[in-house]
Amino acid sequence: MAFPQERWAGLARSAANEAPLSPLSFLRRTARVWPQRTAVIDGDRRLTWGAFADRARRLAGLLAAQGVERGDVVAVLAPNVPVILEAHFGIPLAGAVINPLNTRLDAPALAFILAHSEARVLIVHASLAAVAREALAELPPGLTVIEVRDGDGEGEGVIAGALDYETALAAAVPAAWRLPDDEWEPIAVNYTSGTTGNPKGVVLHHRGAWLAAIGNMHTLGLTQDSVYLWTLPAFHCNGWAGTWAVAAAGATHVCLPRVDPKEIYRLIAAHGVTHLCAAPVVLTMLLHAPEEHVIRPARPVLAGTGGAAPSSTTLRTAEDRGFRVLHMYGMTESYGPTTLCADQPEWAAAPAEQVYAAKARQGVPLVQVEDATVLDRITGLPVAADGATLGEVAFRGNGVMLGYLKNPAATAEALRDSWLLTGDLGVLHPDGYIEVKDRAKDIIISGGENISSLEVEEALTRHPAVLEAAVVAEPHPFWGETPAAFVTLRPGAPAPTAEALIAWTRDHLAHFKAPRRIVFRELPKTATGKIQKQVLRAEARHLAAAG
């Protein structure tokens, strides 16, 4: 039956019923509704939402005065301090695209990103000005540099010729509020950390950023009474859209320039922190901090985590220390969190081990995500929801990147057949929950059998002496590959032997899945805290060759 167009004649979109979706609307509203509420806590410094909005508008005016035009890229190199939050609004208000730089990168990597993105302006915090200066030395002149100096502009700058942020901001004319002409215009370009080769620039749009912020606000339960501690780098996926979500809720940011478990516990107690997000490595640091540093929260703090599934040990320890862990999963290409392990009522009466196993899954789509599933890697169709059939995890909807900057081949490879392909292998359970089993490149094939490195890592981290574990394939003359485990032990815990850990995994897994080699060492990580498995694979190959 044809759609009855005549019934709806004369109805159309107009300026009265349509506006581009953009996170800029969040700040304008919050500054109007709660101008005197505290927006930012940074040490002894406080900013209200009214003052924060004024600074963001002044930043937009400052950039316009420096010749920044629509579509230009403005890079920001700063820890979790007010400028990185202000930049997430001031830069797009100027019509420009924010490029938040990873604060752990070295000068050559920063120089590559600045050149590849064709950044017109670099805003850099004084604590990182030295490495920025090294990066700038590798680039042709012409990049405008704005330096955020300590003491609100007092003291000498590190980068010759740089504008002082506070001085320039005070003199700037606040820009008028304006939305993008098109909600599909780029708002951010975020460079993936990668483990090999140059990073790729993930281009995100205003519409997706608005939706991601709303989705995360809903998922985390942020309200105007929430207090959000920045344990997650704001440069990483735009702080999982938290830079915008906190403004949407009218909540309070608490800055944390450097991850320090003792300081995190102090800030939680001092400011009544209700929410934080953290990569697994930071969550591990927090949960295994020395007891004398621990101040148990007066009420449970919701801790969102992503990446590798939290082990049952992690979930149990978190509860003991006053945290309620929410497991989320996603990637930079999907604005950060895309699925969550939503609680089910029946879990309350289930045995603890069953509940922890269920909560470690990657789960179901967030409210703003159109679909997330597991696809057969040959047919491209969803796999059977049997919890066993392996396929590739895929997403689609408004929360998917526009593509990779200047990289059409990589864009076409990632965005295929109406899906964003993640490169993660997983299964679909009968209840519709996704469970990631491994990265496609990390699966271990031993004697024709697939072994999930994540499954072996989970078994190892349940040992009371194990802090972290990473499992990779080691070449084997008969089996083809066998698991090799690299393990970091808990400080002060009785150290098990390699043989004892192998026996432990054999007690908890099918015997063929147990590692044949255990190496005790600190795990190598990327600048965003991801374990560098390619380094461990090379080490495993060397050990196998040496016999």
Coordinates of C-alpha atoms in Angstrom, one line a residue:
M1 CA 0.0 0.0 0.0
A2 CA 1.4 3.4 -1.0
F3 CA 2.1 6.0 1.7
P4 CA -0.9 8.4 1.7
Q5 CA 1.1 11.5 0.8
E6 CA -2.0 13.6 0.2
R7 CA -3.0 13.2 3.9
W8 CA 0.1 15.0 5.0
A9 CA 0.3 17.7 2.3
G10 CA 1.5 21.1 3.4
L11 CA 3.6 19.7 6.2
A12 CA 7.3 20.3 6.0
R13 CA 10.5 20.9 7.9
S14 CA 11.2 24.6 8.8
A15 CA 13.3 26.8 11.0
A16 CA 10.6 26.4 13.7
N17 CA 10.7 22.6 13.9
E18 CA 14.3 21.7 12.9
A19 CA 17.7 22.7 14.3
P20 CA 21.1 21.0 13.7
L21 CA 22.0 18.7 16.5
S22 CA 25.2 19.8 18.2
P23 CA 26.7 19.6 21.7
L24 CA 27.0 23.4 21.5
S25 CA 23.3 23.5 22.4
F26 CA 24.0 21.8 25.8
L27 CA 26.3 24.5 27.0
R28 CA 24.0 27.3 25.9
R29 CA 21.1 25.8 27.8
T30 CA 23.0 24.9 30.9
A31 CA 24.6 28.3 31.2
R32 CA 21.1 29.8 30.9
V33 CA 19.4 27.4 33.4
W34 CA 22.2 27.1 36.0
P35 CA 24.6 30.0 35.5
Q36 CA 25.8 30.0 39.1
R37 CA 26.2 26.3 39.6
T38 CA 29.7 25.0 39.7
A39 CA 30.9 23.7 36.3
V40 CA 34.5 22.9 37.0
I41 CA 36.6 22.2 40.1
D42 CA 40.4 22.4 39.4
G43 CA 42.3 22.4 42.6
D44 CA 41.4 25.6 44.5
R45 CA 39.9 27.1 41.3
R46 CA 36.1 27.1 40.6
L47 CA 34.2 28.0 37.4
T48 CA 30.5 28.4 37.2
W49 CA 28.6 27.4 34.1
G50 CA 28.0 31.0 33.3
A51 CA 31.8 31.7 33.5
F52 CA 32.6 28.5 31.6
A53 CA 30.3 29.5 28.8
D54 CA 31.8 32.9 28.6
R55 CA 35.3 31.5 28.3
A56 CA 34.2 29.1 25.6
R57 CA 32.7 32.0 23.6
R58 CA 35.8 34.0 24.1
L59 CA 37.9 31.1 22.9
A60 CA 35.8 31.0 19.7
G61 CA 36.3 34.8 19.3
L62 CA 40.0 34.4 19.8
L63 CA 40.3 31.7 17.2
A64 CA 38.3 33.8 14.7
A65 CA 40.6 36.8 15.4
Q66 CA 43.6 34.5 14.5
G67 CA 42.0 33.7 11.1
V68 CA 40.5 30.3 11.9
E69 CA 37.7 29.6 9.5
R70 CA 35.0 26.9 9.2
G71 CA 36.5 23.5 8.8
D72 CA 39.9 24.4 10.1
V73 CA 41.5 22.1 12.6
V74 CA 42.6 23.4 16.0
A75 CA 44.7 20.9 18.0
V76 CA 44.8 20.8 21.8
L77 CA 47.6 19.3 23.9
A78 CA 46.6 19.4 27.5
P79 CA 46.0 17.1 30.5
N80 CA 42.6 17.0 32.2
V81 CA 42.5 20.7 33.1
P82 CA 39.9 23.4 32.3
V83 CA 41.3 24.3 28.9
I84 CA 40.6 20.8 27.4
L85 CA 37.0 21.2 28.5
E86 CA 36.6 24.7 27.2
A87 CA 38.2 23.7 23.9
H88 CA 35.4 21.1 23.3
F89 CA 33.0 24.0 23.0
G90 CA 35.0 27.0 22.0
I91 CA 36.6 25.3 18.9
P92 CA 33.4 24.0 17.4
L93 CA 31.7 27.4 18.2
A94 CA 34.3 29.0 15.9
G95 CA 33.2 26.5 13.2
A96 CA 36.4 24.6 13.6
V97 CA 37.3 21.0 14.3
I98 CA 38.9 20.0 17.6
N99 CA 41.9 17.6 17.4
P100 CA 42.6 16.5 21.0
L101 CA 46.2 15.2 21.1
N102 CA 47.3 12.3 23.2
T103 CA 49.4 13.7 26.0
R104 CA 51.7 10.6 26.1
L105 CA 52.9 10.8 22.5
D106 CA 56.4 11.7 21.6
A107 CA 57.4 14.7 19.4
P108 CA 57.6 12.8 16.1
A109 CA 54.1 11.4 16.6
L110 CA 52.7 14.8 17.5
A111 CA 54.4 16.3 14.5
F112 CA 52.9 13.7 12.2
I113 CA 49.3 14.4 13.5
L114 CA 49.7 18.2 13.3
A115 CA 50.9 17.9 9.7
H116 CA 48.4 15.3 8.6
S117 CA 45.4 17.1 10.1
E118 CA 46.7 20.5 8.7
A119 CA 46.1 22.1 12.1
R120 CA 46.0 25.9 12.0
V121 CA 46.3 26.4 15.7
L122 CA 47.9 24.5 18.6
I123 CA 46.7 25.2 22.1
V124 CA 49.2 23.7 24.5
H125 CA 49.4 23.4 28.3
A126 CA 52.6 24.6 29.9
S127 CA 53.2 21.1 31.4
L128 CA 53.5 19.7 27.8
A129 CA 55.1 22.7 26.1
A130 CA 58.5 21.2 26.0
V131 CA 57.5 18.2 23.8
A132 CA 55.2 20.5 21.8
R133 CA 58.2 22.7 21.0
E134 CA 60.2 19.6 19.8
A135 CA 57.2 18.6 17.6
L136 CA 57.0 22.2 16.2
A137 CA 60.6 22.1 15.3
E138 CA 59.8 19.3 12.8
L139 CA 57.1 21.4 11.0
P140 CA 57.3 24.3 8.7
P141 CA 56.5 27.7 10.3
G142 CA 53.1 29.2 10.3
L143 CA 51.2 27.3 13.0
T144 CA 49.7 29.6 15.6
V145 CA 50.5 28.5 19.1
I146 CA 48.6 29.5 22.2
E147 CA 50.2 28.5 25.5
V148 CA 48.3 27.9 28.7
R149 CA 50.8 29.0 31.3
D150 CA 50.8 28.2 35.0
G151 CA 49.5 30.8 37.4
D152 CA 46.8 32.2 35.0
G153 CA 49.3 33.7 32.6
E154 CA 52.1 34.6 35.0
G155 CA 55.7 33.6 34.2
E156 CA 57.6 33.0 31.1
G157 CA 56.3 30.8 28.2
V158 CA 58.2 27.8 26.9
I159 CA 57.4 28.2 23.2
A160 CA 58.8 31.3 21.6
G161 CA 56.2 33.5 20.0
A162 CA 53.3 31.8 21.6
L163 CA 50.2 33.7 22.7
D164 CA 49.3 33.5 26.4
Y165 CA 46.0 31.8 26.7
E166 CA 44.6 33.8 29.7
T167 CA 45.8 37.1 28.4
A168 CA 44.4 36.5 24.9
L169 CA 41.1 35.1 26.2
A170 CA 40.5 38.2 28.4
A171 CA 41.0 40.5 25.4
A172 CA 38.9 38.4 23.0
V173 CA 35.4 39.4 21.9
P174 CA 32.9 36.6 22.9
A175 CA 31.6 34.9 19.8
A176 CA 27.8 34.7 19.2
W177 CA 26.1 31.4 19.8
R178 CA 25.8 29.6 16.4
L179 CA 25.1 26.1 15.4
P180 CA 26.7 24.4 12.4
D181 CA 25.0 25.0 9.1
D182 CA 24.8 21.2 8.8
E183 CA 24.8 18.7 11.7
W184 CA 26.9 16.4 9.7
E185 CA 29.8 18.8 9.7
P186 CA 32.9 17.5 11.4
I187 CA 33.3 18.4 15.1
A188 CA 36.4 16.4 15.9
V189 CA 39.2 14.4 14.4
N190 CA 40.7 11.9 16.9
Y191 CA 43.8 10.0 16.0
T192 CA 43.8 6.3 17.0
S193 CA 46.8 5.3 19.1
G194 CA 47.4 2.2 16.9
T195 CA 49.9 -0.5 17.7
T196 CA 51.7 -0.4 14.3
G197 CA 52.1 2.2 11.6
N198 CA 50.9 5.8 11.7
P199 CA 47.7 6.6 13.5
K200 CA 44.5 7.2 11.6
G201 CA 42.4 10.3 12.0
V202 CA 38.8 9.4 12.9
V203 CA 36.4 12.2 11.8
L204 CA 33.3 12.7 14.0
H205 CA 30.3 14.9 13.3
H206 CA 28.1 17.2 15.4
R207 CA 25.1 15.0 15.1
G208 CA 26.9 11.9 16.4
A209 CA 28.6 13.9 19.2
W210 CA 25.1 15.2 20.4
L211 CA 23.7 11.6 20.3
A212 CA 26.8 10.1 22.0
A213 CA 26.6 12.7 24.8
I214 CA 22.9 12.0 25.4
G215 CA 23.4 8.3 25.3
N216 CA 26.3 8.4 27.8
M217 CA 24.3 10.8 30.0
H218 CA 21.4 8.3 30.0
T219 CA 23.7 5.3 30.5
L220 CA 25.7 6.7 33.4
G221 CA 22.7 8.4 34.9
L222 CA 24.2 11.9 35.0
T223 CA 22.0 14.7 36.4
Q224 CA 22.6 18.3 37.6
D225 CA 23.6 16.8 41.0
S226 CA 26.3 14.5 39.6
V227 CA 30.0 15.1 40.2
Y228 CA 32.2 13.7 37.5
L229 CA 35.9 13.0 38.1
W230 CA 38.1 13.0 35.1
T231 CA 40.1 9.8 35.5
L232 CA 39.7 9.2 31.8
P233 CA 41.9 11.3 29.4
A234 CA 39.7 13.9 27.8
F235 CA 41.7 13.5 24.6
H236 CA 40.6 9.8 24.3
C237 CA 37.4 9.7 22.2
N238 CA 36.6 13.2 23.6
G239 CA 36.5 11.7 27.0
W240 CA 33.9 9.1 25.8
A241 CA 31.8 12.2 25.0
G242 CA 31.9 13.1 28.7
T243 CA 33.2 16.6 27.8
W244 CA 29.8 17.2 26.3
A245 CA 27.6 14.9 28.4
V246 CA 28.5 16.6 31.7
A247 CA 27.4 19.9 30.2
A248 CA 24.2 18.4 28.9
A249 CA 23.3 17.3 32.5
G250 CA 24.5 20.5 34.1
A251 CA 26.7 18.4 36.4
T252 CA 30.2 19.3 37.8
H253 CA 33.6 18.4 36.3
V254 CA 36.4 17.6 38.7
C255 CA 39.8 17.9 37.0
L256 CA 42.6 15.4 37.5
P257 CA 45.8 16.4 35.6
R258 CA 47.6 13.1 36.5
V259 CA 46.3 9.7 37.4
D260 CA 47.2 9.0 41.0
P261 CA 45.1 6.5 43.0
K262 CA 45.7 8.3 46.3
E263 CA 44.6 11.6 44.8
I264 CA 41.6 10.0 43.2
Y265 CA 40.4 8.7 46.6
R266 CA 41.0 12.1 48.1
L267 CA 39.0 13.9 45.5
I268 CA 36.1 11.5 45.7
A269 CA 35.9 12.1 49.4
A270 CA 36.5 15.9 49.2
H271 CA 33.9 16.6 46.4
G272 CA 31.4 13.9 46.8
V273 CA 32.2 12.4 43.4
T274 CA 29.4 10.3 42.0
H275 CA 30.8 9.2 38.6
L276 CA 34.0 8.4 36.9
C277 CA 35.2 6.5 33.8
A278 CA 38.4 4.7 33.4
A279 CA 40.3 2.4 31.1
P280 CA 40.9 -1.1 32.6
V281 CA 44.5 -0.3 33.5
V282 CA 43.5 2.8 35.5
L283 CA 40.7 0.9 37.2
T284 CA 43.2 -1.8 38.1
M285 CA 45.5 0.8 39.7
L286 CA 42.6 2.3 41.7
L287 CA 41.3 -1.0 43.0
H288 CA 44.7 -2.3 44.0
A289 CA 46.0 0.9 45.6
P290 CA 47.6 0.4 49.0
E291 CA 45.0 0.2 51.8
E292 CA 46.4 3.3 53.5
H293 CA 45.5 5.4 50.4
V294 CA 41.9 4.1 50.2
I295 CA 39.1 6.3 51.4
R296 CA 35.9 4.3 50.9
P297 CA 33.1 6.5 49.3
A298 CA 30.2 7.5 51.5
R299 CA 28.0 6.1 48.7
P300 CA 28.8 3.8 45.7
V301 CA 30.6 5.6 42.9
L302 CA 29.5 4.5 39.4
A303 CA 32.7 3.6 37.5
G304 CA 32.3 3.1 33.7
T305 CA 35.0 1.1 32.1
G306 CA 35.7 -0.1 28.6
G307 CA 38.2 -2.1 26.7
A308 CA 38.9 -5.6 28.0
A309 CA 36.1 -7.2 30.0
P310 CA 36.6 -6.7 33.7
S311 CA 37.4 -10.0 35.4
S312 CA 35.2 -11.4 38.1
T313 CA 38.0 -10.5 40.6
T314 CA 37.9 -6.9 39.4
L315 CA 34.2 -6.7 39.8
R316 CA 34.3 -8.2 43.3
T317 CA 37.2 -5.9 44.4
A318 CA 35.4 -2.9 43.0
E319 CA 32.3 -3.6 45.1
D320 CA 34.4 -4.0 48.2
R321 CA 35.9 -0.6 47.7
G322 CA 32.7 1.2 47.0
F323 CA 32.5 1.2 43.3
R324 CA 29.7 -0.1 41.0
V325 CA 31.3 -1.0 37.7
L326 CA 29.4 -0.5 34.5
H327 CA 31.1 -2.4 31.6
M328 CA 30.9 -0.6 28.3
Y329 CA 32.5 -1.3 24.9
G330 CA 33.1 0.6 21.8
M331 CA 35.9 2.3 19.7
T332 CA 37.0 5.7 18.6
E333 CA 35.2 5.2 15.3
S334 CA 31.9 4.9 17.2
Y335 CA 32.4 7.9 19.6
G336 CA 33.6 5.6 22.4
P337 CA 31.0 3.5 24.4
T338 CA 28.6 1.8 22.0
T339 CA 27.3 -1.2 24.0
L340 CA 26.9 -1.7 27.7
C341 CA 26.2 -4.8 29.9
A342 CA 22.8 -3.8 31.1
D343 CA 21.7 -5.4 34.4
Q344 CA 18.8 -7.8 34.3
P345 CA 16.4 -8.3 37.3
E346 CA 17.0 -12.1 37.5
W347 CA 20.7 -11.6 38.1
A348 CA 19.9 -10.5 41.6
A349 CA 19.0 -14.1 42.6
A350 CA 21.7 -15.8 40.5
P351 CA 24.9 -17.3 42.0
A352 CA 27.7 -14.8 42.2
E353 CA 30.0 -16.5 39.6
Q354 CA 27.2 -16.6 37.1
V355 CA 26.4 -12.9 37.7
Y356 CA 30.1 -11.9 37.3
A357 CA 30.4 -13.9 34.1
A358 CA 27.2 -12.2 32.7
K359 CA 28.4 -8.7 33.7
A360 CA 31.7 -9.2 31.9
R361 CA 30.0 -9.4 28.5
Q362 CA 30.0 -6.4 26.2
G363 CA 26.2 -6.4 26.2
V364 CA 23.6 -4.6 24.1
P365 CA 23.5 -1.3 22.2
L366 CA 23.3 2.0 24.0
V367 CA 20.1 4.0 23.6
Q368 CA 21.4 6.1 20.7
V369 CA 22.9 3.2 18.8
E370 CA 20.8 1.7 16.0
D371 CA 22.3 -1.8 16.1
A372 CA 25.2 -3.8 17.3
T373 CA 25.6 -7.5 16.4
V374 CA 28.0 -10.2 15.4
L375 CA 28.4 -10.9 11.7
D376 CA 29.7 -14.0 9.9
R377 CA 33.0 -13.0 8.4
I378 CA 32.2 -14.7 5.1
T379 CA 28.5 -14.2 4.5
G380 CA 28.2 -10.8 6.3
L381 CA 25.0 -12.1 8.0
P382 CA 24.3 -12.2 11.8
V383 CA 25.6 -15.3 13.4
A384 CA 23.4 -17.7 15.3
A385 CA 22.5 -16.4 18.8
D386 CA 23.9 -19.5 20.4
G387 CA 26.8 -18.1 22.5
A388 CA 29.3 -20.2 20.5
T389 CA 29.4 -19.3 16.8
L390 CA 32.3 -16.9 16.3
G391 CA 31.9 -13.8 14.1
E392 CA 33.0 -10.1 13.9
V393 CA 31.4 -7.5 16.1
A394 CA 29.8 -4.7 14.1
F395 CA 27.9 -1.4 14.7
R396 CA 25.7 0.9 12.7
G397 CA 23.7 4.0 13.2
N398 CA 24.2 7.8 13.7
G399 CA 27.1 7.1 16.2
V400 CA 29.5 6.0 13.5
M401 CA 32.3 8.1 12.2
L402 CA 32.3 9.9 8.9
G403 CA 35.5 8.1 8.0
Y404 CA 39.2 8.3 8.3
L405 CA 40.8 11.6 7.3
K406 CA 42.6 11.4 3.9
N407 CA 42.4 7.6 3.9
P408 CA 39.6 6.4 1.6
A409 CA 40.9 2.8 1.5
A410 CA 40.8 2.4 5.3
T411 CA 37.4 4.0 5.4
A412 CA 36.0 1.6 2.8
E413 CA 37.5 -1.3 4.7
A414 CA 36.0 -0.3 8.0
L415 CA 32.6 0.8 6.7
R416 CA 31.4 -2.2 4.6
D417 CA 28.0 -3.5 3.8
S418 CA 26.2 -0.9 5.9
W419 CA 28.2 -1.7 9.1
L420 CA 31.2 -0.4 11.0
L421 CA 33.4 -3.5 11.4
T422 CA 35.3 -3.5 14.7
G423 CA 38.0 -6.2 14.0
D424 CA 36.9 -7.9 17.3
L425 CA 35.7 -11.5 17.2
G426 CA 32.7 -12.4 19.4
V427 CA 29.6 -14.4 19.9
L428 CA 25.9 -13.5 20.2
H429 CA 24.2 -15.1 23.2
P430 CA 20.5 -16.2 23.2
D431 CA 19.6 -13.2 25.3
G432 CA 21.0 -10.9 22.6
Y433 CA 24.1 -9.9 24.5
I434 CA 27.4 -9.6 22.7
E435 CA 30.5 -11.2 24.1
V436 CA 33.9 -10.3 22.6
K437 CA 36.2 -13.3 22.5
D438 CA 39.3 -11.7 21.0
R439 CA 40.8 -9.3 18.5
A440 CA 40.8 -11.1 15.1
K441 CA 44.6 -10.9 15.1
D442 CA 44.9 -12.2 18.7
I443 CA 43.0 -15.4 18.4
I444 CA 45.2 -18.5 19.0
I445 CA 44.8 -21.5 16.7
S446 CA 46.2 -24.6 18.3
G447 CA 45.8 -27.9 16.6
G448 CA 42.9 -26.5 14.6
E449 CA 41.1 -25.3 17.8
N450 CA 40.4 -21.6 18.5
I451 CA 41.7 -20.3 21.8
S452 CA 40.5 -17.0 23.1
S453 CA 43.4 -15.0 24.6
L454 CA 40.8 -13.1 26.7
E455 CA 39.5 -16.3 28.2
V456 CA 42.9 -17.4 29.3
E457 CA 43.7 -13.9 30.6
E458 CA 40.5 -14.0 32.7
A459 CA 41.5 -17.3 34.2
L460 CA 44.9 -16.0 35.1
T461 CA 43.7 -12.8 36.7
R462 CA 41.5 -14.8 39.0
H463 CA 44.6 -16.0 40.7
P464 CA 45.1 -13.9 43.9
A465 CA 48.7 -13.1 43.0
V466 CA 48.1 -11.9 39.4
L467 CA 47.6 -8.2 38.8
E468 CA 47.6 -8.2 35.0
A469 CA 48.0 -10.8 32.3
A470 CA 48.3 -10.8 28.5
V471 CA 48.2 -13.9 26.4
V472 CA 49.5 -14.3 22.8
A473 CA 50.2 -17.0 20.3
E474 CA 53.7 -18.7 20.4
P475 CA 54.7 -20.7 17.4
H476 CA 54.8 -24.5 18.1
P477 CA 56.3 -27.2 15.7
F478 CA 53.4 -29.6 16.2
W479 CA 50.3 -27.6 17.4
G480 CA 51.0 -24.6 15.1
E481 CA 50.4 -22.2 18.0
T482 CA 50.1 -22.4 21.8
P483 CA 49.3 -19.8 24.3
A484 CA 52.1 -17.8 26.0
A485 CA 51.2 -15.7 29.0
F486 CA 53.0 -12.5 30.2
V487 CA 52.1 -11.8 33.8
T488 CA 52.5 -8.9 36.2
L489 CA 52.2 -9.9 39.9
R490 CA 50.6 -7.9 42.6
P491 CA 53.2 -6.1 44.8
G492 CA 53.6 -7.8 48.1
A493 CA 51.7 -11.0 47.2
P494 CA 53.4 -14.4 47.5
A495 CA 54.9 -15.1 44.1
P496 CA 53.7 -18.3 42.4
T497 CA 56.0 -20.2 40.1
A498 CA 55.3 -20.5 36.4
E499 CA 54.4 -24.1 36.9
A500 CA 51.9 -23.2 39.6
L501 CA 50.1 -20.7 37.3
I502 CA 50.0 -23.2 34.4
A503 CA 48.4 -25.7 36.8
W504 CA 46.0 -23.0 38.0
T505 CA 44.7 -22.4 34.4
R506 CA 44.5 -26.1 33.7
D507 CA 42.2 -26.3 36.8
H508 CA 39.9 -23.5 35.4
L509 CA 40.0 -24.2 31.6
A510 CA 40.1 -27.0 29.1
H511 CA 43.7 -28.3 29.3
F512 CA 44.6 -27.4 25.7
K513 CA 43.8 -23.8 26.5
A514 CA 46.4 -23.5 29.3
P515 CA 49.6 -21.6 28.5
R516 CA 52.7 -23.6 27.9
R517 CA 54.9 -20.6 28.9
I518 CA 54.6 -18.0 31.6
V519 CA 56.8 -14.9 31.5
F520 CA 56.8 -12.6 34.6
R521 CA 57.2 -8.9 33.5
E522 CA 55.6 -5.5 33.3
L523 CA 53.3 -5.3 30.3
P524 CA 54.1 -2.9 27.5
K525 CA 51.3 -0.4 26.8
T526 CA 50.4 2.2 24.2
A527 CA 49.9 5.9 25.1
T528 CA 46.3 5.2 25.9
G529 CA 47.0 2.2 28.1
K530 CA 46.3 -0.6 25.6
I531 CA 48.6 -3.6 26.0
Q532 CA 51.0 -3.8 23.1
K533 CA 50.5 -7.4 22.1
Q534 CA 52.6 -7.1 19.0
V535 CA 55.6 -6.5 21.3
L536 CA 54.7 -9.6 23.3
R537 CA 54.1 -11.7 20.1
A538 CA 57.6 -10.8 18.9
E539 CA 59.0 -11.8 22.3
A540 CA 57.1 -15.1 22.2
R541 CA 58.5 -15.8 18.7
H542 CA 62.0 -15.1 20.0
L543 CA 61.5 -17.4 22.9
A544 CA 60.2 -20.2 20.7
A545 CA 63.1 -19.8 18.3
A546 CA 65.5 -20.0 21.3
G547 CA 63.9 -23.2 22.5

